Amino acid sequence: MTHDISLTEQARDVLITNDRGSYTVPTAGLYPYQWNWDSAVAALGFAQFDVERAWVELETLFQGQWADGMVPHILFHKNDPGYFPGPEVWGCEGPISSSGIIQPPIAATMAHLVWQRDPEMGRPRMAALYPKMVKWHSWIMRWRLHRGAVCTTHPWETGRDNAPDWDKTMARMDASDVGEYTRRDTSHVNAEDRPTKYDYDRYITLVQLGRRLNWDQAAMLAQSPFRVADPTMTFTTLRAARDLVKMGAALGEDTQTLEADVARLEAGAATLWNEELGGFDSRDVHSGEWAGCLSNASYLCWFAGVENRAMLTKLRSIMERVAYPVPSNDPDAETFDARRYWRGPTWAIVNMLIGLGLADMGHEEEATDLAKKTAHLIKEHGFAEYFDPATGSAAGGGSFTWTAAVWLAWAGKV
């Protein structure tokens, strides 16, 4: 028990150390700005010991919301020349210097969970934040749907930067004119744990395209070679819509449009079922081709309120076969790489989302098992960015905000 209390104190210290006053950085050096879904998870972590600070985190994130409703994936509050690509590369004109793409919209879900920590104190904060969250949701519904599934227009948007889901799509892209640039991430952590230069050339090519098009969504819809309907964006958007309905009802708001969105997104989620794979998969909108990838995002179905017995069977199998589940890629896949970012490693953040979904859908045994295994992983290997699923060894950045937040809000409570 003493060890658990100590870890809880350490987790708080990670959040406090990475706190920049009104926002939190994922970790010092490697990620010096406010990241969208990292920040949402940080808010849930703060809510376990400082609800006021949790609301500030979310409010600061939405201060960067664009006029059209988009909430960027990075807010560059203070310029740090050590990070690439910085604001000068993106060329965006939001209220706060930012990137031009989004990230998984888990902020509404995290806000809902924060509100539950102290409903009376949080009501005026939620009343002010709610319309902003609805506006972002409406932006996604307007610009990102294909057959009801939510699309990503850049691998970074999903948070799963170099997942094998994007390999076929990126192989068709021409990045020959990307020009010279200097990455900073590989100077902070082992290059073998990071995306390759081949991947990065294509990431920057898409950023350059967005900038040339002034981040005009209609133009990008017409011209971008990268548009993939994927489980991450679809399941997190569906969960957000459900939570927005609940919060709206509690606030006395009209939720009819949101309820219709839930039905539309449920139908969209069904279009991501790859019968041959036997799992939820990513689909290239331009070619109609399946990625053929069973990822940790495939198991976010329960987080979205989508029951699937076949996925539950697969989850039980992976929980038995892998020492530190859930790996970000199928260990049997040719593309599996135990330490390279999203091509195999286990991520505590995704485990928490899967676990919350399992518990919500009544799969308590699986939810508890996953929480215990994630807790063991953190106890043994610390608050790392991600972990080798076979050995548990830490990879990526250290003293990582969202891993500490996962301990405080979920894994440390079993």
PDB file of N, CA, C and O in Angstrom, residues 146-150 228-235 265-275 277 279-284 290 293 298:
ATOM      1  N   HIS A 146     -17.416  10.271 -43.810  1.00  0.00           N
ATOM      2  CA  HIS A 146     -17.560   9.500 -45.041  1.00  0.00           C
ATOM      3  C   HIS A 146     -18.368   8.263 -44.705  1.00  0.00           C
ATOM      4  O   HIS A 146     -17.940   7.431 -43.920  1.00  0.00           O
ATOM      5  N   ARG A 147     -19.558   8.193 -45.256  1.00  0.00           N
ATOM      6  CA  ARG A 147     -20.486   7.101 -44.955  1.00  0.00           C
ATOM      7  C   ARG A 147     -20.736   7.006 -43.451  1.00  0.00           C
ATOM      8  O   ARG A 147     -20.982   5.940 -42.911  1.00  0.00           O
ATOM      9  N   GLY A 148     -20.665   8.153 -42.773  1.00  0.00           N
ATOM     10  CA  GLY A 148     -20.936   8.202 -41.339  1.00  0.00           C
ATOM     11  C   GLY A 148     -19.739   7.941 -40.451  1.00  0.00           C
ATOM     12  O   GLY A 148     -19.795   8.188 -39.243  1.00  0.00           O
ATOM     13  N   ALA A 149     -18.641   7.432 -41.029  1.00  0.00           N
ATOM     14  CA  ALA A 149     -17.413   7.238 -40.267  1.00  0.00           C
ATOM     15  C   ALA A 149     -16.593   8.520 -40.307  1.00  0.00           C
ATOM     16  O   ALA A 149     -16.679   9.285 -41.271  1.00  0.00           O
ATOM     17  N   VAL A 150     -15.798   8.755 -39.281  1.00  0.00           N
ATOM     18  CA  VAL A 150     -15.015   9.990 -39.191  1.00  0.00           C
ATOM     19  C   VAL A 150     -13.626   9.751 -39.793  1.00  0.00           C
ATOM     20  O   VAL A 150     -12.960   8.769 -39.485  1.00  0.00           O
ATOM     21  N   VAL A 228      -8.594   9.102 -44.578  1.00  0.00           N
ATOM     22  CA  VAL A 228      -8.813   7.736 -44.130  1.00  0.00           C
ATOM     23  C   VAL A 228      -9.858   7.716 -43.014  1.00  0.00           C
ATOM     24  O   VAL A 228      -9.712   8.412 -42.007  1.00  0.00           O
ATOM     25  N   ALA A 229     -10.903   6.934 -43.221  1.00  0.00           N
ATOM     26  CA  ALA A 229     -11.899   6.734 -42.167  1.00  0.00           C
ATOM     27  C   ALA A 229     -11.317   5.728 -41.180  1.00  0.00           C
ATOM     28  O   ALA A 229     -10.893   4.647 -41.584  1.00  0.00           O
ATOM     29  N   ASP A 230     -11.263   6.099 -39.902  1.00  0.00           N
ATOM     30  CA  ASP A 230     -10.550   5.205 -38.984  1.00  0.00           C
ATOM     31  C   ASP A 230     -11.255   5.038 -37.644  1.00  0.00           C
ATOM     32  O   ASP A 230     -12.086   5.870 -37.253  1.00  0.00           O
ATOM     33  N   PRO A 231     -10.949   3.944 -36.931  1.00  0.00           N
ATOM     34  CA  PRO A 231     -11.603   3.677 -35.651  1.00  0.00           C
ATOM     35  C   PRO A 231     -11.332   4.732 -34.587  1.00  0.00           C
ATOM     36  O   PRO A 231     -12.235   5.059 -33.800  1.00  0.00           O
ATOM     37  N   THR A 232     -10.113   5.282 -34.531  1.00  0.00           N
ATOM     38  CA  THR A 232      -9.802   6.259 -33.479  1.00  0.00           C
ATOM     39  C   THR A 232     -10.766   7.431 -33.519  1.00  0.00           C
ATOM     40  O   THR A 232     -11.405   7.771 -32.529  1.00  0.00           O
ATOM     41  N   MET A 233     -10.835   8.071 -34.685  1.00  0.00           N
ATOM     42  CA  MET A 233     -11.647   9.278 -34.815  1.00  0.00           C
ATOM     43  C   MET A 233     -13.138   8.960 -34.726  1.00  0.00           C
ATOM     44  O   MET A 233     -13.910   9.707 -34.124  1.00  0.00           O
ATOM     45  N   THR A 234     -13.541   7.841 -35.304  1.00  0.00           N
ATOM     46  CA  THR A 234     -14.964   7.488 -35.303  1.00  0.00           C
ATOM     47  C   THR A 234     -15.456   7.150 -33.906  1.00  0.00           C
ATOM     48  O   THR A 234     -16.482   7.672 -33.445  1.00  0.00           O
ATOM     49  N   PHE A 235     -14.714   6.292 -33.213  1.00  0.00           N
ATOM     50  CA  PHE A 235     -15.164   5.872 -31.883  1.00  0.00           C
ATOM     51  C   PHE A 235     -15.088   7.006 -30.863  1.00  0.00           C
ATOM     52  O   PHE A 235     -15.971   7.135 -30.007  1.00  0.00           O
ATOM     53  N   LEU A 265     -23.369   8.353 -36.545  1.00  0.00           N
ATOM     54  CA  LEU A 265     -22.029   7.846 -36.242  1.00  0.00           C
ATOM     55  C   LEU A 265     -22.046   6.354 -35.937  1.00  0.00           C
ATOM     56  O   LEU A 265     -21.088   5.637 -36.263  1.00  0.00           O
ATOM     57  N   GLU A 266     -23.108   5.869 -35.325  1.00  0.00           N
ATOM     58  CA  GLU A 266     -23.238   4.424 -35.101  1.00  0.00           C
ATOM     59  C   GLU A 266     -23.248   3.681 -36.429  1.00  0.00           C
ATOM     60  O   GLU A 266     -22.573   2.647 -36.585  1.00  0.00           O
ATOM     61  N   ALA A 267     -23.995   4.217 -37.390  1.00  0.00           N
ATOM     62  CA  ALA A 267     -24.027   3.615 -38.729  1.00  0.00           C
ATOM     63  C   ALA A 267     -22.646   3.696 -39.375  1.00  0.00           C
ATOM     64  O   ALA A 267     -22.208   2.768 -40.060  1.00  0.00           O
ATOM     65  N   GLY A 268     -21.947   4.815 -39.143  1.00  0.00           N
ATOM     66  CA  GLY A 268     -20.607   4.979 -39.690  1.00  0.00           C
ATOM     67  C   GLY A 268     -19.621   3.987 -39.099  1.00  0.00           C
ATOM     68  O   GLY A 268     -18.774   3.432 -39.810  1.00  0.00           O
ATOM     69  N   ALA A 269     -19.736   3.752 -37.799  1.00  0.00           N
ATOM     70  CA  ALA A 269     -18.842   2.792 -37.143  1.00  0.00           C
ATOM     71  C   ALA A 269     -18.993   1.407 -37.764  1.00  0.00           C
ATOM     72  O   ALA A 269     -18.008   0.668 -37.929  1.00  0.00           O
ATOM     73  N   ALA A 270     -20.213   1.055 -38.135  1.00  0.00           N
ATOM     74  CA  ALA A 270     -20.460  -0.254 -38.740  1.00  0.00           C
ATOM     75  C   ALA A 270     -19.735  -0.408 -40.081  1.00  0.00           C
ATOM     76  O   ALA A 270     -19.360  -1.525 -40.467  1.00  0.00           O
ATOM     77  N   THR A 271     -19.501   0.715 -40.770  1.00  0.00           N
ATOM     78  CA  THR A 271     -18.803   0.644 -42.065  1.00  0.00           C
ATOM     79  C   THR A 271     -17.310   0.378 -41.900  1.00  0.00           C
ATOM     80  O   THR A 271     -16.614   0.148 -42.904  1.00  0.00           O
ATOM     81  N   LEU A 272     -16.807   0.410 -40.670  1.00  0.00           N
ATOM     82  CA  LEU A 272     -15.391   0.135 -40.431  1.00  0.00           C
ATOM     83  C   LEU A 272     -15.142  -1.328 -40.070  1.00  0.00           C
ATOM     84  O   LEU A 272     -14.007  -1.705 -39.771  1.00  0.00           O
ATOM     85  N   TRP A 273     -16.189  -2.133 -40.120  1.00  0.00           N
ATOM     86  CA  TRP A 273     -16.000  -3.556 -39.821  1.00  0.00           C
ATOM     87  C   TRP A 273     -15.469  -4.266 -41.058  1.00  0.00           C
ATOM     88  O   TRP A 273     -16.128  -4.333 -42.085  1.00  0.00           O
ATOM     89  N   ASN A 274     -14.259  -4.774 -40.937  1.00  0.00           N
ATOM     90  CA  ASN A 274     -13.620  -5.522 -42.015  1.00  0.00           C
ATOM     91  C   ASN A 274     -13.857  -7.002 -41.757  1.00  0.00           C
ATOM     92  O   ASN A 274     -13.242  -7.596 -40.870  1.00  0.00           O
ATOM     93  N   GLU A 275     -14.750  -7.591 -42.527  1.00  0.00           N
ATOM     94  CA  GLU A 275     -15.145  -8.973 -42.302  1.00  0.00           C
ATOM     95  C   GLU A 275     -13.970  -9.932 -42.445  1.00  0.00           C
ATOM     96  O   GLU A 275     -13.814 -10.871 -41.657  1.00  0.00           O
ATOM     97  N   LEU A 277     -10.795  -9.305 -41.941  1.00  0.00           N
ATOM     98  CA  LEU A 277      -9.910  -9.130 -40.785  1.00  0.00           C
ATOM     99  C   LEU A 277     -10.571  -9.627 -39.509  1.00  0.00           C
ATOM    100  O   LEU A 277      -9.897 -10.069 -38.582  1.00  0.00           O
ATOM    101  N   GLY A 279     -12.368  -7.559 -37.607  1.00  0.00           N
ATOM    102  CA  GLY A 279     -12.182  -6.481 -36.651  1.00  0.00           C
ATOM    103  C   GLY A 279     -12.459  -5.132 -37.272  1.00  0.00           C
ATOM    104  O   GLY A 279     -12.652  -5.015 -38.490  1.00  0.00           O
ATOM    105  N   PHE A 280     -12.494  -4.099 -36.441  1.00  0.00           N
ATOM    106  CA  PHE A 280     -12.669  -2.736 -36.927  1.00  0.00           C
ATOM    107  C   PHE A 280     -11.347  -2.258 -37.521  1.00  0.00           C
ATOM    108  O   PHE A 280     -10.285  -2.412 -36.907  1.00  0.00           O
ATOM    109  N   ASP A 281     -11.433  -1.665 -38.689  1.00  0.00           N
ATOM    110  CA  ASP A 281     -10.251  -1.368 -39.486  1.00  0.00           C
ATOM    111  C   ASP A 281     -10.369   0.033 -40.079  1.00  0.00           C
ATOM    112  O   ASP A 281     -11.442   0.636 -40.106  1.00  0.00           O
ATOM    113  N   SER A 282      -9.242   0.553 -40.575  1.00  0.00           N
ATOM    114  CA  SER A 282      -9.223   1.842 -41.273  1.00  0.00           C
ATOM    115  C   SER A 282      -9.475   1.622 -42.763  1.00  0.00           C
ATOM    116  O   SER A 282      -9.064   0.608 -43.335  1.00  0.00           O
ATOM    117  N   ARG A 283     -10.139   2.602 -43.390  1.00  0.00           N
ATOM    118  CA  ARG A 283     -10.521   2.488 -44.790  1.00  0.00           C
ATOM    119  C   ARG A 283     -10.121   3.741 -45.547  1.00  0.00           C
ATOM    120  O   ARG A 283     -10.528   4.840 -45.194  1.00  0.00           O
ATOM    121  N   ASP A 284      -9.308   3.585 -46.593  1.00  0.00           N
ATOM    122  CA  ASP A 284      -8.916   4.717 -47.434  1.00  0.00           C
ATOM    123  C   ASP A 284     -10.134   5.171 -48.240  1.00  0.00           C
ATOM    124  O   ASP A 284     -10.713   4.392 -48.999  1.00  0.00           O
ATOM    125  N   TRP A 290      -9.074  -1.403 -47.637  1.00  0.00           N
ATOM    126  CA  TRP A 290      -8.875  -1.625 -46.215  1.00  0.00           C
ATOM    127  C   TRP A 290      -7.401  -1.549 -45.866  1.00  0.00           C
ATOM    128  O   TRP A 290      -6.549  -1.964 -46.649  1.00  0.00           O
ATOM    129  N   CYS A 293      -5.540  -3.685 -40.662  1.00  0.00           N
ATOM    130  CA  CYS A 293      -4.819  -3.536 -39.385  1.00  0.00           C
ATOM    131  C   CYS A 293      -5.740  -3.696 -38.186  1.00  0.00           C
ATOM    132  O   CYS A 293      -6.733  -2.971 -38.056  1.00  0.00           O
ATOM    133  N   SER A 298      -8.877  -0.420 -32.564  1.00  0.00           N
ATOM    134  CA  SER A 298      -9.988  -1.305 -32.919  1.00  0.00           C
ATOM    135  C   SER A 298     -10.799  -1.681 -31.689  1.00  0.00           C
ATOM    136  O   SER A 298     -12.000  -1.978 -31.782  1.00  0.00           O
TER     137      SER A 298
END
